[in-house]
């Protein structure tokens, strides 16, 4: 089958690949680039486990053909870890506030939360819930996920935290 040449910038690193036209971005990330943080949790575009950042927006990477993504800048959960290997503040907050149980949804959830806080650095709890509504979690009941995201938002907005 004919293959298409694509270029991606993934977690700051330029990558070039040959992909079949039918290949989805999630499969390129997981199978070609060994970035197994983004998960596949459904085949209906509902769960959000495959969420990555693409050109500054959250996307479900199971809904994007790799060829469509050519030229894009992509960040996965692996790209959120600090350069020294320490955890991103959202990862720390999810750990501290018990925002995960089995962890299957967590990479997509944190990647989405990261973008949410870029879009709205000072969200209300309702806005957090709306912001992560494309990401399903079967374990936590969401309460502690909201708490974790809230904690990071409060760190980013110390004046508001002090006023409360
Ligand atoms: S794998 Fe469920 S939305 Fe992509
Ligand atoms: S922690 Fe298990 S699905 Fe969210």
mmCIF file of C-alpha atoms and ligand atoms in Angstrom:
data_model
loop_
_atom_site.group_PDB
_atom_site.id
_atom_site.type_symbol
_atom_site.label_atom_id
_atom_site.label_comp_id
_atom_site.label_asym_id
_atom_site.label_seq_id
_atom_site.Cartn_x
_atom_site.Cartn_y
_atom_site.Cartn_z
ATOM 1 C CA UNK A 1 0.000 0.000 0.000
ATOM 2 C CA UNK A 2 1.304 3.475 -0.893
ATOM 3 C CA UNK A 3 2.613 5.452 2.029
ATOM 4 C CA UNK A 4 2.621 9.158 2.729
ATOM 5 C CA UNK A 5 5.640 11.017 4.033
ATOM 6 C CA UNK A 6 4.779 13.101 7.104
ATOM 7 C CA UNK A 7 6.672 15.374 9.461
ATOM 8 C CA UNK A 8 5.628 15.945 13.049
ATOM 9 C CA UNK A 9 7.164 17.799 15.943
ATOM 10 C CA UNK A 10 6.406 15.592 18.921
ATOM 11 C CA UNK A 11 7.361 16.693 22.422
ATOM 12 C CA UNK A 12 9.832 19.152 20.894
ATOM 13 C CA UNK A 13 11.504 16.593 18.639
ATOM 14 C CA UNK A 14 11.215 16.594 14.826
ATOM 15 C CA UNK A 15 10.034 13.251 13.483
ATOM 16 C CA UNK A 16 9.621 12.046 9.889
ATOM 17 C CA UNK A 17 7.682 8.927 9.022
ATOM 18 C CA UNK A 18 6.062 7.040 6.190
ATOM 19 C CA UNK A 19 2.468 6.205 7.050
ATOM 20 C CA UNK A 20 -0.434 4.502 5.359
ATOM 21 C CA UNK A 21 -3.271 6.890 4.544
ATOM 22 C CA UNK A 22 -5.594 5.030 6.927
ATOM 23 C CA UNK A 23 -3.226 5.276 9.907
ATOM 24 C CA UNK A 24 -4.496 7.232 12.902
ATOM 25 C CA UNK A 25 -2.369 9.613 14.904
ATOM 26 C CA UNK A 26 -2.809 7.529 18.080
ATOM 27 C CA UNK A 27 -1.300 4.510 16.301
ATOM 28 C CA UNK A 28 1.661 6.527 15.050
ATOM 29 C CA UNK A 29 2.312 7.834 18.546
ATOM 30 C CA UNK A 30 2.011 4.479 20.270
ATOM 31 C CA UNK A 31 3.327 2.050 17.674
ATOM 32 C CA UNK A 32 5.818 4.059 15.612
ATOM 33 C CA UNK A 33 7.129 6.491 18.213
ATOM 34 C CA UNK A 34 6.728 4.289 21.327
ATOM 35 C CA UNK A 35 4.804 7.031 23.139
ATOM 36 C CA UNK A 36 2.388 4.806 25.028
ATOM 37 C CA UNK A 37 1.121 7.476 27.415
ATOM 38 C CA UNK A 38 -1.893 8.279 25.227
ATOM 39 C CA UNK A 39 -4.243 5.286 25.548
ATOM 40 C CA UNK A 40 -6.964 3.762 23.402
ATOM 41 C CA UNK A 41 -10.064 3.379 25.544
ATOM 42 C CA UNK A 42 -12.882 3.158 23.014
ATOM 43 C CA UNK A 43 -13.554 3.000 19.320
ATOM 44 C CA UNK A 44 -16.236 5.660 19.333
ATOM 45 C CA UNK A 45 -14.290 8.919 19.977
ATOM 46 C CA UNK A 46 -15.935 9.236 23.394
ATOM 47 C CA UNK A 47 -13.454 8.403 26.138
ATOM 48 C CA UNK A 48 -10.657 10.943 25.654
ATOM 49 C CA UNK A 49 -7.950 8.506 26.817
ATOM 50 C CA UNK A 50 -6.085 9.293 23.588
ATOM 51 C CA UNK A 51 -6.064 13.075 24.160
ATOM 52 C CA UNK A 52 -2.948 14.929 23.052
ATOM 53 C CA UNK A 53 -2.183 18.557 22.372
ATOM 54 C CA UNK A 54 -2.011 19.438 18.670
ATOM 55 C CA UNK A 55 -1.082 22.969 17.618
ATOM 56 C CA UNK A 56 -2.293 24.342 20.941
ATOM 57 C CA UNK A 57 -5.597 22.483 21.086
ATOM 58 C CA UNK A 58 -6.690 19.281 22.774
ATOM 59 C CA UNK A 59 -7.494 16.614 20.234
ATOM 60 C CA UNK A 60 -8.572 13.012 20.482
ATOM 61 C CA UNK A 61 -5.767 11.417 18.546
ATOM 62 C CA UNK A 62 -7.989 8.486 17.542
ATOM 63 C CA UNK A 63 -10.014 10.911 15.435
ATOM 64 C CA UNK A 64 -7.101 12.339 13.430
ATOM 65 C CA UNK A 65 -5.389 10.655 10.507
ATOM 66 C CA UNK A 66 -1.627 10.835 10.863
ATOM 67 C CA UNK A 67 -1.428 12.313 7.364
ATOM 68 C CA UNK A 68 -3.782 15.114 8.465
ATOM 69 C CA UNK A 69 -1.432 15.912 11.320
ATOM 70 C CA UNK A 70 1.617 16.402 9.096
ATOM 71 C CA UNK A 71 3.387 19.628 10.022
ATOM 72 C CA UNK A 72 1.740 19.748 13.429
ATOM 73 C CA UNK A 73 3.302 20.282 16.812
ATOM 74 C CA UNK A 74 2.153 17.599 19.204
ATOM 75 C CA UNK A 75 2.555 17.206 22.938
ATOM 76 C CA UNK A 76 1.752 13.983 24.744
ATOM 77 C CA UNK A 77 1.838 13.287 28.460
ATOM 78 C CA UNK A 78 5.484 12.296 28.026
ATOM 79 C CA UNK A 79 6.204 15.859 26.908
ATOM 80 C CA UNK A 80 4.781 17.401 30.076
ATOM 81 C CA UNK A 81 7.416 15.899 32.357
ATOM 82 C CA UNK A 82 10.053 18.445 33.345
ATOM 83 C CA UNK A 83 13.449 18.327 31.625
ATOM 84 C CA UNK A 84 15.066 16.967 34.805
ATOM 85 C CA UNK A 85 12.579 14.085 34.872
ATOM 86 C CA UNK A 86 10.530 15.484 37.740
ATOM 87 C CA UNK A 87 6.752 15.457 37.449
ATOM 88 C CA UNK A 88 4.711 18.306 36.013
ATOM 89 C CA UNK A 89 2.699 20.148 38.701
ATOM 90 C CA UNK A 90 -0.514 18.587 37.364
ATOM 91 C CA UNK A 91 0.987 15.115 37.697
ATOM 92 C CA UNK A 92 2.056 15.938 41.263
ATOM 93 C CA UNK A 93 -1.398 17.321 42.056
ATOM 94 C CA UNK A 94 -3.188 14.248 40.694
ATOM 95 C CA UNK A 95 -0.946 12.097 42.899
ATOM 96 C CA UNK A 96 -1.395 14.259 45.962
ATOM 97 C CA UNK A 97 -5.177 14.664 45.642
ATOM 98 C CA UNK A 98 -5.855 11.060 44.592
ATOM 99 C CA UNK A 99 -7.032 12.147 41.144
ATOM 100 C CA UNK A 100 -6.376 8.692 39.769
ATOM 101 C CA UNK A 101 -7.094 5.099 40.596
ATOM 102 C CA UNK A 102 -6.424 2.642 37.753
ATOM 103 C CA UNK A 103 -4.708 5.450 35.834
ATOM 104 C CA UNK A 104 -6.046 4.503 32.428
ATOM 105 C CA UNK A 105 -7.685 7.881 31.802
ATOM 106 C CA UNK A 106 -4.936 9.847 33.528
ATOM 107 C CA UNK A 107 -2.537 10.700 30.667
ATOM 108 C CA UNK A 108 -5.389 12.041 28.539
ATOM 109 C CA UNK A 109 -6.999 13.742 31.521
ATOM 110 C CA UNK A 110 -3.802 15.538 32.539
ATOM 111 C CA UNK A 111 -2.976 16.511 28.959
ATOM 112 C CA UNK A 112 -6.472 17.972 28.664
ATOM 113 C CA UNK A 113 -6.192 19.698 32.055
ATOM 114 C CA UNK A 114 -2.910 21.240 30.963
ATOM 115 C CA UNK A 115 -4.534 22.792 27.908
ATOM 116 C CA UNK A 116 -7.605 23.796 29.911
ATOM 117 C CA UNK A 117 -5.418 25.845 32.251
ATOM 118 C CA UNK A 118 -3.795 27.529 29.230
ATOM 119 C CA UNK A 119 -7.251 28.374 27.877
ATOM 120 C CA UNK A 120 -8.574 29.499 31.233
ATOM 121 C CA UNK A 121 -5.948 29.913 33.960
ATOM 122 C CA UNK A 122 -8.527 30.702 36.621
ATOM 123 C CA UNK A 123 -11.474 28.362 36.050
ATOM 124 C CA UNK A 124 -14.360 27.778 38.403
ATOM 125 C CA UNK A 125 -15.032 24.192 39.429
ATOM 126 C CA UNK A 126 -17.938 24.170 36.962
ATOM 127 C CA UNK A 127 -15.587 25.330 34.205
ATOM 128 C CA UNK A 128 -13.114 22.595 35.134
ATOM 129 C CA UNK A 129 -15.883 20.006 34.918
ATOM 130 C CA UNK A 130 -17.013 21.381 31.567
ATOM 131 C CA UNK A 131 -13.404 21.570 30.383
ATOM 132 C CA UNK A 132 -12.750 17.884 31.038
ATOM 133 C CA UNK A 133 -16.173 16.708 29.918
ATOM 134 C CA UNK A 134 -14.643 15.003 26.869
ATOM 135 C CA UNK A 135 -12.522 12.772 29.104
ATOM 136 C CA UNK A 136 -14.194 9.871 30.846
ATOM 137 C CA UNK A 137 -13.017 8.299 34.091
ATOM 138 C CA UNK A 138 -14.602 5.074 35.303
ATOM 139 C CA UNK A 139 -12.919 5.062 38.701
ATOM 140 C CA UNK A 140 -12.678 8.337 40.568
ATOM 141 C CA UNK A 141 -16.091 9.980 40.355
ATOM 142 C CA UNK A 142 -14.210 13.078 39.128
ATOM 143 C CA UNK A 143 -14.254 14.848 42.522
ATOM 144 C CA UNK A 144 -10.543 14.412 43.164
ATOM 145 C CA UNK A 145 -9.646 15.160 39.558
ATOM 146 C CA UNK A 146 -11.384 18.530 39.925
ATOM 147 C CA UNK A 147 -9.587 19.058 43.250
ATOM 148 C CA UNK A 148 -6.212 18.366 41.637
ATOM 149 C CA UNK A 149 -6.807 20.747 38.739
ATOM 150 C CA UNK A 150 -8.195 23.329 41.171
ATOM 151 C CA UNK A 151 -5.027 23.051 43.280
ATOM 152 C CA UNK A 152 -2.804 23.799 40.298
ATOM 153 C CA UNK A 153 -5.050 26.671 39.181
ATOM 154 C CA UNK A 154 -4.836 28.125 42.692
ATOM 155 C CA UNK A 155 -1.050 27.892 42.610
ATOM 156 C CA UNK A 156 -1.125 29.828 39.343
ATOM 157 C CA UNK A 157 -3.431 32.443 40.945
ATOM 158 C CA UNK A 158 -2.039 32.982 44.456
ATOM 159 C CA UNK A 159 -3.985 36.233 44.974
ATOM 160 C CA UNK A 160 -7.292 34.421 44.600
ATOM 161 C CA UNK A 161 -6.194 31.646 46.942
ATOM 162 C CA UNK A 162 -5.245 34.208 49.595
ATOM 163 C CA UNK A 163 -8.616 35.952 49.280
ATOM 164 C CA UNK A 164 -10.549 32.720 49.973
HETATM 165 S S1 LIG B 1 -9.637 6.218 22.282
HETATM 166 FE FE1 LIG B 1 -11.516 6.903 23.166
HETATM 167 S S2 LIG B 1 -11.708 8.935 22.365
HETATM 168 FE FE2 LIG B 1 -9.900 8.204 21.456
HETATM 169 S S1 LIG B 2 -8.548 6.393 37.108
HETATM 170 FE FE1 LIG B 2 -9.417 4.610 36.201
HETATM 171 S S2 LIG B 2 -10.459 5.376 34.470
HETATM 172 FE FE2 LIG B 2 -9.824 7.166 35.523
#
